Amino acid sequence: MDFRTFVQTLHTRWKLVAAALLACLAGAAAVTLFQNKAYQSSATVLISIAGATDVTEVYWGGQAAQDRLSSYAEIAGGRAVAERAVSRLQLPISGDTLVSNTQVRYTPKSMLFTITVTDTDPKRAALLAGAMADSFATLVPTLDVNARPQGRDAPQPPKPLPMATAIVVKQPEIPSRPSRPMPLRNMAMGLTAGALLGIAVALTREASDRTVRTRGKLEQLSGLPTLAELPGKHGTTPRFGTDVTADDAVRGLRARLLRAIGPEARRVLVAAPFGGEGTTTTALNLSLALAELGEDVLLVEGDTRRPVIAGLLKVESGEGLANALANPAIAAETVKPTPISKLFILASRFVRRETSPCSAYLPEVIDTLLANLSSRFDRMVVDGPPVLATADTGLLAGGVQATVLVVRAGRTTVEELNDALTALRSAGAQLAGTVLTDARVPRHTRAAARIYRAKVSGSP
């Protein structure tokens, strides 16, 4: 995956990324809000060699203490020192608990130890740190610094060394601010975790996504040109004549379709793999765009099981394609005008139980009816039923001269697209191209269109 594809994936899946960010930030905020406050107080202890009379004794005493720094650190934060501190303060806390809340740090080549105690009460943290430091300082003189260096070649001190002592050089202070929770750190960690989680979820979702989302993928899978990318939501493009951006996309569909099918192809079928891809809206808008050219257009509702077109155009019509097939003699009478100039429909307002679907008739009957109806109009647009749900679409495809397959971005899967193409080609459909509904119009494209229209409307 290149960087451009990566950015496009994040742009497409931005809701998943945002959800992951918000979830992790909410988790970090919850941890910060409900985490118990803790305070830290530190005391500094210096170990020195007392009673040294010359430079040699100071050197060897310091060297011996240096060799035992790690041992001193372990003792300073150990159970013996902790129990002495607890016994001294008479606090209701065990030595093991104090050990688990104590940290000892030292710097190599230095004789300074920092004893830090963490507690939920700031005053108690300071008391415990001071008690730990004092107990350790009391214990140091009892430790043997005269242990001989190990190894045959290790240099040996000339004589027993003076005693080591410890002095508390910095007394602990009562902390004014808690050491935890740390809101900024927690929120930064939540933000980082949310970003990484969002990217991982987006990439995983993209890798497992079997839907068609882009024009490039649609053309690659279908092997057909994409006649238009129609904007909208849930497969519904705005009605032609109500939205400038959508109108431009529909006019582009009209121009590309007319060039693809030529002037002789007057009957066009618009179909989709399943319902909900925006087939009816696409067929209606295409009919309106063709009527805009001054052509007499007949819009036929091919899905006799779910009549909606007459209701959309507010036309009172009791008979549709099923009635015309049952009685071809009255086919001309079933065509009704609409409030839109040059646009006529063959559609019913309701479903009659006694009517039969298109698949109940011979292909020759359907072909003859469509040819006779189209002879009275310049163009005929058939709103077909779902390709994979009924056998009607294959029969209707044989009676038209061009078929347009509608695919909804983010909903139609690769398998559904391939199955629909196979079914239409098996029926002998002349596929002119595809239409991608719910397409995302790039922001720069919308901005350029607004600027252009503003200039045109402002020109003399």
CSV table of C-alpha atoms in Angstrom, one decimal:
chain,number,residue,atom,x,y,z
A,1,MET,CA,0.0,0.0,0.0
A,2,ASP,CA,1.5,3.3,-1.0
A,3,PHE,CA,1.1,6.6,0.9
A,4,ARG,CA,-1.7,7.9,-1.2
A,5,THR,CA,-3.8,4.8,-0.8
A,6,PHE,CA,-3.0,4.9,2.9
A,7,VAL,CA,-4.3,8.5,3.2
A,8,GLN,CA,-7.4,7.7,1.1
A,9,THR,CA,-8.1,4.7,3.4
A,10,LEU,CA,-8.0,6.9,6.5
A,11,HIS,CA,-10.1,9.5,4.7
A,12,THR,CA,-12.7,6.9,3.8
A,13,ARG,CA,-12.6,5.3,7.2
A,14,TRP,CA,-12.4,8.5,9.2
A,15,LYS,CA,-15.4,7.5,11.4
A,16,LEU,CA,-13.6,4.4,12.6
A,17,VAL,CA,-10.4,6.4,13.4
A,18,ALA,CA,-12.4,9.1,15.2
A,19,ALA,CA,-14.3,6.5,17.2
A,20,ALA,CA,-11.1,4.8,18.2
A,21,LEU,CA,-9.6,8.2,19.2
A,22,LEU,CA,-12.6,9.1,21.3
A,23,ALA,CA,-12.8,5.7,22.9
A,24,CYS,CA,-9.1,5.8,24.0
A,25,LEU,CA,-9.4,9.4,25.1
A,26,ALA,CA,-12.5,8.6,27.1
A,27,GLY,CA,-10.7,5.7,28.7
A,28,ALA,CA,-7.7,7.9,29.6
A,29,ALA,CA,-10.0,10.5,31.1
A,30,ALA,CA,-11.8,7.8,33.1
A,31,VAL,CA,-8.5,6.4,34.4
A,32,THR,CA,-7.4,9.9,35.3
A,33,LEU,CA,-10.7,10.7,37.0
A,34,PHE,CA,-11.0,7.5,39.0
A,35,GLN,CA,-7.4,6.7,39.8
A,36,ASN,CA,-6.4,7.2,43.4
A,37,LYS,CA,-4.1,10.2,44.1
A,38,ALA,CA,-0.6,9.3,45.2
A,39,TYR,CA,2.1,11.6,46.6
A,40,GLN,CA,5.9,11.1,46.6
A,41,SER,CA,8.4,12.4,49.1
A,42,SER,CA,12.2,11.9,48.9
A,43,ALA,CA,15.1,12.0,51.3
A,44,THR,CA,18.8,12.1,50.3
A,45,VAL,CA,21.4,10.2,52.3
A,46,LEU,CA,25.2,10.6,52.0
A,47,ILE,CA,27.6,7.7,52.9
A,48,SER,CA,31.0,8.8,54.1
A,49,ILE,CA,34.1,7.2,55.8
A,50,ALA,CA,34.5,8.5,59.4
A,51,GLY,CA,37.8,8.5,61.2
A,52,ALA,CA,40.1,8.4,58.2
A,53,THR,CA,43.6,9.7,59.2
A,54,ASP,CA,45.2,9.9,55.8
A,55,VAL,CA,44.5,9.9,52.1
A,56,THR,CA,45.1,6.1,51.8
A,57,GLU,CA,42.4,5.3,54.3
A,58,VAL,CA,40.0,7.8,52.6
A,59,TYR,CA,40.6,6.2,49.2
A,60,TRP,CA,40.3,2.6,50.3
A,61,GLY,CA,37.2,3.4,52.4
A,62,GLY,CA,35.6,5.1,49.5
A,63,GLN,CA,36.5,2.3,47.2
A,64,ALA,CA,35.0,-0.3,49.5
A,65,ALA,CA,31.8,1.7,49.8
A,66,GLN,CA,31.7,2.2,46.0
A,67,ASP,CA,31.9,-1.6,45.6
A,68,ARG,CA,28.9,-2.0,47.8
A,69,LEU,CA,26.6,0.7,46.4
A,70,SER,CA,24.1,-1.8,45.0
A,71,SER,CA,24.1,-3.7,48.3
A,72,TYR,CA,23.5,-0.4,50.2
A,73,ALA,CA,20.6,0.4,47.8
A,74,GLU,CA,19.0,-2.9,48.4
A,75,ILE,CA,19.3,-2.5,52.1
A,76,ALA,CA,18.0,1.1,52.1
A,77,GLY,CA,14.8,-0.1,50.5
A,78,GLY,CA,14.7,-3.5,52.2
A,79,ARG,CA,12.4,-5.0,54.8
A,80,ALA,CA,14.7,-4.5,57.8
A,81,VAL,CA,14.9,-0.7,57.2
A,82,ALA,CA,11.1,-0.6,56.5
A,83,GLU,CA,10.2,-2.4,59.7
A,84,ARG,CA,12.4,-0.1,61.7
A,85,ALA,CA,10.7,2.9,60.1
A,86,VAL,CA,7.2,1.6,60.8
A,87,SER,CA,8.1,0.7,64.4
A,88,ARG,CA,9.4,4.2,64.9
A,89,LEU,CA,6.3,5.9,63.6
A,90,GLN,CA,3.8,3.5,65.0
A,91,LEU,CA,1.7,3.6,61.8
A,92,PRO,CA,-0.9,1.0,60.8
A,93,ILE,CA,1.2,-0.2,57.8
A,94,SER,CA,3.2,-3.3,57.3
A,95,GLY,CA,6.9,-3.4,56.4
A,96,ASP,CA,6.2,-5.3,53.1
A,97,THR,CA,3.7,-2.6,52.0
A,98,LEU,CA,6.2,0.1,52.7
A,99,VAL,CA,8.9,-1.8,50.8
A,100,SER,CA,6.6,-2.1,47.8
A,101,ASN,CA,6.0,1.7,47.9
A,102,THR,CA,9.7,2.6,48.3
A,103,GLN,CA,12.2,3.4,45.5
A,104,VAL,CA,16.0,3.8,46.1
A,105,ARG,CA,18.1,5.5,43.4
A,106,TYR,CA,21.9,6.1,43.4
A,107,THR,CA,24.4,7.4,40.9
A,108,PRO,CA,27.5,5.3,40.2
A,109,LYS,CA,30.7,6.9,41.4
A,110,SER,CA,28.6,8.9,43.9
A,111,MET,CA,27.8,8.2,47.6
A,112,LEU,CA,24.4,9.8,47.4
A,113,PHE,CA,21.2,7.7,47.8
A,114,THR,CA,17.7,9.0,47.2
A,115,ILE,CA,14.9,7.2,49.1
A,116,THR,CA,11.5,7.9,47.7
A,117,VAL,CA,8.2,6.8,49.3
A,118,THR,CA,4.8,6.9,47.6
A,119,ASP,CA,1.6,7.2,49.7
A,120,THR,CA,-1.9,8.4,49.3
A,121,ASP,CA,-1.4,11.0,52.1
A,122,PRO,CA,1.3,13.7,51.5
A,123,LYS,CA,2.2,14.1,55.2
A,124,ARG,CA,2.5,10.4,55.7
A,125,ALA,CA,4.7,10.1,52.6
A,126,ALA,CA,7.1,12.6,54.0
A,127,LEU,CA,7.1,10.9,57.4
A,128,LEU,CA,7.8,7.5,55.9
A,129,ALA,CA,10.6,8.8,53.7
A,130,GLY,CA,12.2,10.5,56.6
A,131,ALA,CA,11.9,7.4,58.8
A,132,MET,CA,13.3,5.2,56.1
A,133,ALA,CA,16.3,7.6,55.6
A,134,ASP,CA,17.0,7.8,59.4
A,135,SER,CA,16.7,4.0,59.8
A,136,PHE,CA,19.1,3.4,57.0
A,137,ALA,CA,21.5,6.0,58.4
A,138,THR,CA,21.4,4.2,61.7
A,139,LEU,CA,22.0,0.8,60.1
A,140,VAL,CA,25.0,1.8,57.9
A,141,PRO,CA,27.6,1.9,60.7
A,142,THR,CA,26.8,-1.7,61.6
A,143,LEU,CA,27.6,-2.9,58.1
A,144,ASP,CA,31.1,-4.3,57.4
A,145,VAL,CA,33.0,-2.2,54.8
A,146,ASN,CA,36.2,-4.3,55.3
A,147,ALA,CA,35.1,-7.1,53.1
A,148,ARG,CA,38.2,-8.0,51.0
A,149,PRO,CA,37.9,-7.5,47.2
A,150,GLN,CA,37.5,-10.7,45.4
A,151,GLY,CA,40.0,-12.1,42.8
A,152,ARG,CA,43.6,-13.1,42.9
A,153,ASP,CA,44.8,-9.9,41.2
A,154,ALA,CA,42.4,-7.5,43.0
A,155,PRO,CA,44.3,-4.9,45.0
A,156,GLN,CA,43.9,-5.3,48.7
A,157,PRO,CA,43.7,-2.5,51.3
A,158,PRO,CA,46.8,-2.1,53.5
A,159,LYS,CA,44.9,-2.4,56.8
A,160,PRO,CA,41.4,-2.4,58.3
A,161,LEU,CA,39.4,0.5,57.1
A,162,PRO,CA,37.5,3.2,59.2
A,163,MET,CA,33.8,2.8,59.8
A,164,ALA,CA,31.3,4.0,57.1
A,165,THR,CA,28.6,6.4,58.3
A,166,ALA,CA,25.4,7.8,56.6
A,167,ILE,CA,24.0,11.3,57.0
A,168,VAL,CA,20.6,12.5,55.8
A,169,VAL,CA,21.6,15.6,53.8
A,170,LYS,CA,18.2,16.4,52.5
A,171,GLN,CA,15.1,16.0,54.6
A,172,PRO,CA,11.8,15.0,52.8
A,173,GLU,CA,9.3,17.7,52.2
A,174,ILE,CA,5.5,17.4,52.2
A,175,PRO,CA,4.5,17.3,48.5
A,176,SER,CA,2.0,19.9,47.3
A,177,ARG,CA,1.0,18.0,44.1
A,178,PRO,CA,0.2,14.4,43.6
A,179,SER,CA,2.6,12.3,41.5
A,180,ARG,CA,-0.3,10.5,40.0
A,181,PRO,CA,-2.6,10.6,38.2
A,182,MET,CA,-0.8,12.6,35.5
A,183,PRO,CA,-3.6,14.1,33.3
A,184,LEU,CA,-1.4,15.3,30.5
A,185,ARG,CA,0.6,12.1,30.3
A,186,ASN,CA,-2.6,10.0,30.4
A,187,MET,CA,-4.3,12.0,27.7
A,188,ALA,CA,-1.2,11.9,25.5
A,189,MET,CA,-1.0,8.1,25.9
A,190,GLY,CA,-4.7,7.9,25.2
A,191,LEU,CA,-4.3,10.0,22.0
A,192,THR,CA,-1.4,8.0,20.8
A,193,ALA,CA,-3.1,4.7,21.5
A,194,GLY,CA,-6.3,5.9,19.9
A,195,ALA,CA,-4.4,7.0,16.7
A,196,LEU,CA,-2.6,3.7,16.5
A,197,LEU,CA,-5.8,1.7,17.2
A,198,GLY,CA,-7.8,3.8,14.7
A,199,ILE,CA,-5.2,3.3,11.9
A,200,ALA,CA,-5.1,-0.4,12.6
A,201,VAL,CA,-8.9,-0.8,12.6
A,202,ALA,CA,-9.2,1.3,9.4
A,203,LEU,CA,-6.5,-0.8,7.6
A,204,THR,CA,-8.1,-4.0,8.8
A,205,ARG,CA,-11.5,-2.9,7.7
A,206,GLU,CA,-10.2,-1.9,4.3
A,207,ALA,CA,-8.5,-5.2,3.8
A,208,SER,CA,-11.6,-7.2,4.7
A,209,ASP,CA,-14.0,-4.9,2.9
A,210,ARG,CA,-15.7,-6.7,0.0
A,211,THR,CA,-17.8,-3.8,-1.2
A,212,VAL,CA,-17.2,-1.6,-4.2
A,213,ARG,CA,-16.4,2.0,-3.1
A,214,THR,CA,-14.4,3.7,-5.9
A,215,ARG,CA,-14.8,4.2,-9.6
A,216,GLY,CA,-11.4,2.6,-10.3
A,217,LYS,CA,-12.4,-0.6,-8.5
A,218,LEU,CA,-15.8,-0.7,-10.2
A,219,GLU,CA,-14.2,-0.4,-13.7
A,220,GLN,CA,-11.5,-2.9,-12.8
A,221,LEU,CA,-14.1,-5.5,-11.7
A,222,SER,CA,-16.8,-4.9,-14.4
A,223,GLY,CA,-14.6,-4.2,-17.4
A,224,LEU,CA,-17.2,-1.5,-18.3
A,225,PRO,CA,-16.9,2.3,-18.3
A,226,THR,CA,-18.4,4.2,-15.4
A,227,LEU,CA,-20.9,6.5,-16.9
A,228,ALA,CA,-21.4,8.6,-13.8
A,229,GLU,CA,-20.6,9.0,-10.1
A,230,LEU,CA,-23.8,10.3,-8.5
A,231,PRO,CA,-23.7,11.9,-5.1
A,232,GLY,CA,-26.2,11.2,-2.4
A,233,LYS,CA,-27.0,9.2,0.7
A,234,HIS,CA,-28.4,5.7,1.0
A,235,GLY,CA,-28.5,5.3,-2.7
A,236,THR,CA,-30.8,8.4,-3.3
A,237,THR,CA,-29.5,11.2,-5.5
A,238,PRO,CA,-31.3,14.5,-5.2
A,239,ARG,CA,-34.1,15.0,-7.7
A,240,PHE,CA,-32.9,16.4,-11.0
A,241,GLY,CA,-33.4,20.1,-11.0
A,242,THR,CA,-33.0,20.6,-7.2
A,243,ASP,CA,-29.2,20.4,-6.7
A,244,VAL,CA,-26.6,21.9,-9.0
A,245,THR,CA,-23.9,19.4,-8.2
A,246,ALA,CA,-26.2,16.4,-8.7
A,247,ASP,CA,-27.7,17.9,-11.8
A,248,ASP,CA,-24.2,18.2,-13.4
A,249,ALA,CA,-23.5,14.6,-12.5
A,250,VAL,CA,-26.8,13.4,-14.1
A,251,ARG,CA,-26.1,15.5,-17.3
A,252,GLY,CA,-22.8,13.8,-17.5
A,253,LEU,CA,-24.5,10.5,-17.3
A,254,ARG,CA,-26.9,11.5,-20.1
A,255,ALA,CA,-24.0,12.7,-22.3
A,256,ARG,CA,-21.9,9.6,-21.8
A,257,LEU,CA,-24.8,7.2,-22.2
A,258,LEU,CA,-25.9,8.8,-25.5
A,259,ARG,CA,-22.4,8.6,-26.9
A,260,ALA,CA,-22.1,5.0,-25.7
A,261,ILE,CA,-25.4,3.7,-27.2
A,262,GLY,CA,-25.6,6.0,-30.3
A,263,PRO,CA,-28.7,7.6,-31.7
A,264,GLU,CA,-30.3,4.3,-32.8
A,265,ALA,CA,-30.6,2.9,-29.3
A,266,ARG,CA,-33.9,4.3,-27.9
A,267,ARG,CA,-34.7,1.8,-25.2
A,268,VAL,CA,-32.5,1.7,-22.0
A,269,LEU,CA,-32.8,-0.5,-19.0
A,270,VAL,CA,-31.5,0.7,-15.6
A,271,ALA,CA,-31.0,-2.2,-13.1
A,272,ALA,CA,-29.0,-3.1,-10.0
A,273,PRO,CA,-28.0,-6.3,-8.3
A,274,PHE,CA,-30.4,-5.8,-5.3
A,275,GLY,CA,-32.8,-3.2,-4.1
A,276,GLY,CA,-31.6,0.0,-2.4
A,277,GLU,CA,-28.8,0.8,-4.8
A,278,GLY,CA,-30.7,3.8,-6.2
A,279,THR,CA,-32.0,2.3,-9.4
A,280,THR,CA,-35.4,4.1,-9.4
A,281,THR,CA,-33.8,7.5,-8.6
A,282,THR,CA,-31.2,7.0,-11.3
A,283,ALA,CA,-33.8,6.0,-13.9
A,284,LEU,CA,-36.1,9.0,-12.9
A,285,ASN,CA,-33.3,11.5,-13.1
A,286,LEU,CA,-32.0,10.1,-16.4
A,287,SER,CA,-35.5,10.5,-17.8
A,288,LEU,CA,-35.8,14.1,-16.6
A,289,ALA,CA,-32.4,14.9,-18.1
A,290,LEU,CA,-33.4,13.4,-21.4
A,291,ALA,CA,-36.7,15.4,-21.3
A,292,GLU,CA,-34.6,18.5,-20.7
A,293,LEU,CA,-33.3,18.0,-24.3
A,294,GLY,CA,-36.8,18.3,-25.7
A,295,GLU,CA,-37.2,14.6,-26.3
A,296,ASP,CA,-40.5,12.7,-25.5
A,297,VAL,CA,-39.4,10.2,-22.8
A,298,LEU,CA,-41.4,7.3,-21.5
A,299,LEU,CA,-40.4,6.0,-18.1
A,300,VAL,CA,-41.5,2.4,-17.5
A,301,GLU,CA,-41.6,0.9,-14.1
A,302,GLY,CA,-40.3,-2.6,-14.7
A,303,ASP,CA,-40.6,-3.7,-11.0
A,304,THR,CA,-44.3,-4.6,-10.9
A,305,ARG,CA,-44.0,-6.0,-7.4
A,306,ARG,CA,-43.0,-2.6,-5.8
A,307,PRO,CA,-44.6,0.3,-7.6
A,308,VAL,CA,-43.3,3.7,-6.5
A,309,ILE,CA,-42.8,5.9,-9.6
A,310,ALA,CA,-46.4,7.1,-9.9
A,311,GLY,CA,-46.4,8.1,-6.3
A,312,LEU,CA,-43.1,10.0,-6.7
A,313,LEU,CA,-44.4,12.0,-9.6
A,314,LYS,CA,-47.9,12.3,-8.1
A,315,VAL,CA,-49.7,10.7,-11.1
A,316,GLU,CA,-53.0,8.9,-10.6
A,317,SER,CA,-52.5,5.6,-12.5
A,318,GLY,CA,-54.2,2.4,-11.8
A,319,GLU,CA,-52.5,0.3,-14.5
A,320,GLY,CA,-48.8,-0.4,-15.2
A,321,LEU,CA,-46.5,-2.7,-17.1
A,322,ALA,CA,-48.2,-5.9,-15.8
A,323,ASN,CA,-51.6,-4.7,-17.1
A,324,ALA,CA,-50.1,-3.8,-20.5
A,325,LEU,CA,-48.5,-7.3,-20.8
A,326,ALA,CA,-51.8,-9.0,-19.8
A,327,ASN,CA,-53.7,-6.9,-22.4
A,328,PRO,CA,-51.4,-5.4,-25.1
A,329,ALA,CA,-54.4,-3.8,-26.8
A,330,ILE,CA,-54.7,-1.3,-24.0
A,331,ALA,CA,-50.9,-0.6,-23.7
A,332,ALA,CA,-51.2,2.8,-25.2
A,333,GLU,CA,-54.0,3.7,-22.7
A,334,THR,CA,-51.9,2.8,-19.7
A,335,VAL,CA,-49.3,5.5,-20.5
A,336,LYS,CA,-49.9,8.6,-18.4
A,337,PRO,CA,-48.5,12.1,-18.7
A,338,THR,CA,-46.7,13.7,-15.8
A,339,PRO,CA,-46.5,17.3,-14.5
A,340,ILE,CA,-43.0,17.4,-16.1
A,341,SER,CA,-43.1,18.5,-19.8
A,342,LYS,CA,-42.1,15.7,-22.3
A,343,LEU,CA,-42.1,13.0,-19.6
A,344,PHE,CA,-44.6,10.1,-19.6
A,345,ILE,CA,-44.8,7.1,-17.4
A,346,LEU,CA,-46.1,3.5,-17.5
A,347,ALA,CA,-46.5,2.8,-13.8
A,348,SER,CA,-49.2,1.8,-11.3
A,349,ARG,CA,-50.0,3.3,-7.9
A,350,PHE,CA,-50.6,-0.1,-6.3
A,351,VAL,CA,-50.1,-3.8,-6.7
A,352,ARG,CA,-53.0,-6.0,-7.8
A,353,ARG,CA,-52.9,-9.6,-6.7
A,354,GLU,CA,-54.4,-10.9,-9.9
A,355,THR,CA,-51.6,-9.3,-12.1
A,356,SER,CA,-48.6,-11.5,-13.1
A,357,PRO,CA,-44.9,-10.4,-13.1
A,358,CYS,CA,-43.0,-10.1,-16.3
A,359,SER,CA,-41.4,-13.5,-15.9
A,360,ALA,CA,-44.9,-15.0,-16.4
A,361,TYR,CA,-44.8,-14.0,-20.1
A,362,LEU,CA,-42.8,-15.1,-23.1
A,363,PRO,CA,-39.8,-13.1,-24.1
A,364,GLU,CA,-41.4,-12.3,-27.5
A,365,VAL,CA,-44.4,-10.7,-25.7
A,366,ILE,CA,-42.2,-8.4,-23.7
A,367,ASP,CA,-40.0,-7.5,-26.7
A,368,THR,CA,-43.0,-6.7,-28.8
A,369,LEU,CA,-44.7,-4.6,-26.2
A,370,LEU,CA,-41.6,-2.6,-25.4
A,371,ALA,CA,-40.9,-2.0,-29.2
A,372,ASN,CA,-44.5,-0.9,-29.8
A,373,LEU,CA,-44.4,1.5,-26.8
A,374,SER,CA,-41.0,3.0,-27.7
A,375,SER,CA,-42.1,3.7,-31.3
A,376,ARG,CA,-44.3,6.5,-29.9
A,377,PHE,CA,-41.5,8.2,-28.0
A,378,ASP,CA,-38.0,9.4,-28.6
A,379,ARG,CA,-36.5,7.5,-25.6
A,380,MET,CA,-37.7,4.8,-23.3
A,381,VAL,CA,-36.1,4.3,-19.8
A,382,VAL,CA,-37.1,1.1,-18.0
A,383,ASP,CA,-36.6,1.0,-14.2
A,384,GLY,CA,-35.7,-2.6,-13.8
A,385,PRO,CA,-36.2,-4.9,-10.7
A,386,PRO,CA,-33.2,-6.3,-8.9
A,387,VAL,CA,-31.1,-8.5,-11.1
A,388,LEU,CA,-30.4,-11.2,-8.5
A,389,ALA,CA,-33.8,-11.2,-6.9
A,390,THR,CA,-36.1,-11.9,-9.9
A,391,ALA,CA,-36.0,-13.3,-13.4
A,392,ASP,CA,-37.8,-10.2,-14.7
A,393,THR,CA,-34.7,-8.2,-15.3
A,394,GLY,CA,-33.2,-10.7,-17.7
A,395,LEU,CA,-36.4,-10.7,-19.8
A,396,LEU,CA,-36.5,-6.9,-19.8
A,397,ALA,CA,-32.9,-6.7,-20.8
A,398,GLY,CA,-33.6,-8.7,-23.9
A,399,GLY,CA,-36.3,-6.2,-25.0
A,400,VAL,CA,-34.0,-3.1,-24.8
A,401,GLN,CA,-31.0,-1.9,-26.7
A,402,ALA,CA,-28.8,-0.9,-23.8
A,403,THR,CA,-28.5,-1.8,-20.1
A,404,VAL,CA,-27.0,0.3,-17.3
A,405,LEU,CA,-26.0,-1.4,-14.1
A,406,VAL,CA,-26.3,0.7,-10.9
A,407,VAL,CA,-23.9,0.0,-8.0
A,408,ARG,CA,-24.1,1.7,-4.6
A,409,ALA,CA,-20.7,2.6,-3.1
A,410,GLY,CA,-20.0,0.9,0.1
A,411,ARG,CA,-23.0,-1.5,-0.1
A,412,THR,CA,-22.8,-3.5,-3.3
A,413,THR,CA,-20.2,-6.3,-2.8
A,414,VAL,CA,-17.8,-7.7,-5.3
A,415,GLU,CA,-19.7,-11.0,-5.4
A,416,GLU,CA,-23.0,-9.3,-6.1
A,417,LEU,CA,-21.5,-7.2,-8.9
A,418,ASN,CA,-20.0,-10.3,-10.5
A,419,ASP,CA,-23.2,-12.3,-10.2
A,420,ALA,CA,-25.3,-9.5,-11.6
A,421,LEU,CA,-22.9,-9.0,-14.6
A,422,THR,CA,-23.0,-12.8,-15.3
A,423,ALA,CA,-26.8,-12.9,-15.1
A,424,LEU,CA,-27.2,-9.9,-17.5
A,425,ARG,CA,-24.7,-11.2,-20.0
A,426,SER,CA,-26.3,-14.6,-19.9
A,427,ALA,CA,-29.6,-12.9,-20.7
A,428,GLY,CA,-28.0,-11.3,-23.8
A,429,ALA,CA,-28.0,-7.8,-22.3
A,430,GLN,CA,-26.1,-5.1,-24.1
A,431,LEU,CA,-24.2,-3.5,-21.2
A,432,ALA,CA,-23.4,0.2,-21.9
A,433,GLY,CA,-21.7,0.9,-18.6
A,434,THR,CA,-22.2,1.3,-14.9
A,435,VAL,CA,-23.3,4.1,-12.5
A,436,LEU,CA,-21.9,4.5,-9.0
A,437,THR,CA,-24.3,6.0,-6.5
A,438,ASP,CA,-23.5,7.4,-3.1
A,439,ALA,CA,-20.2,8.5,-4.6
A,440,ARG,CA,-18.1,10.9,-2.7
A,441,VAL,CA,-17.6,14.2,-4.5
A,442,PRO,CA,-14.1,15.5,-3.7
A,443,ARG,CA,-14.1,18.7,-1.7
A,444,HIS,CA,-11.9,20.5,-4.2
A,445,THR,CA,-14.3,19.6,-7.0
A,446,ARG,CA,-17.3,21.1,-5.1
A,447,ALA,CA,-15.3,24.2,-4.3
A,448,ALA,CA,-14.2,24.6,-7.9
A,449,ALA,CA,-17.8,24.2,-9.1
A,450,ARG,CA,-19.1,26.8,-6.6
A,451,ILE,CA,-16.4,29.3,-7.7
A,452,TYR,CA,-17.2,28.7,-11.4
A,453,ARG,CA,-21.0,29.2,-10.9
A,454,ALA,CA,-20.4,32.3,-8.8
A,455,LYS,CA,-18.3,33.8,-11.6
A,456,VAL,CA,-20.9,32.8,-14.3
A,457,SER,CA,-23.8,34.3,-12.3
A,458,GLY,CA,-21.8,37.5,-11.6
A,459,SER,CA,-20.8,38.0,-15.2
A,460,PRO,CA,-22.7,40.7,-17.3
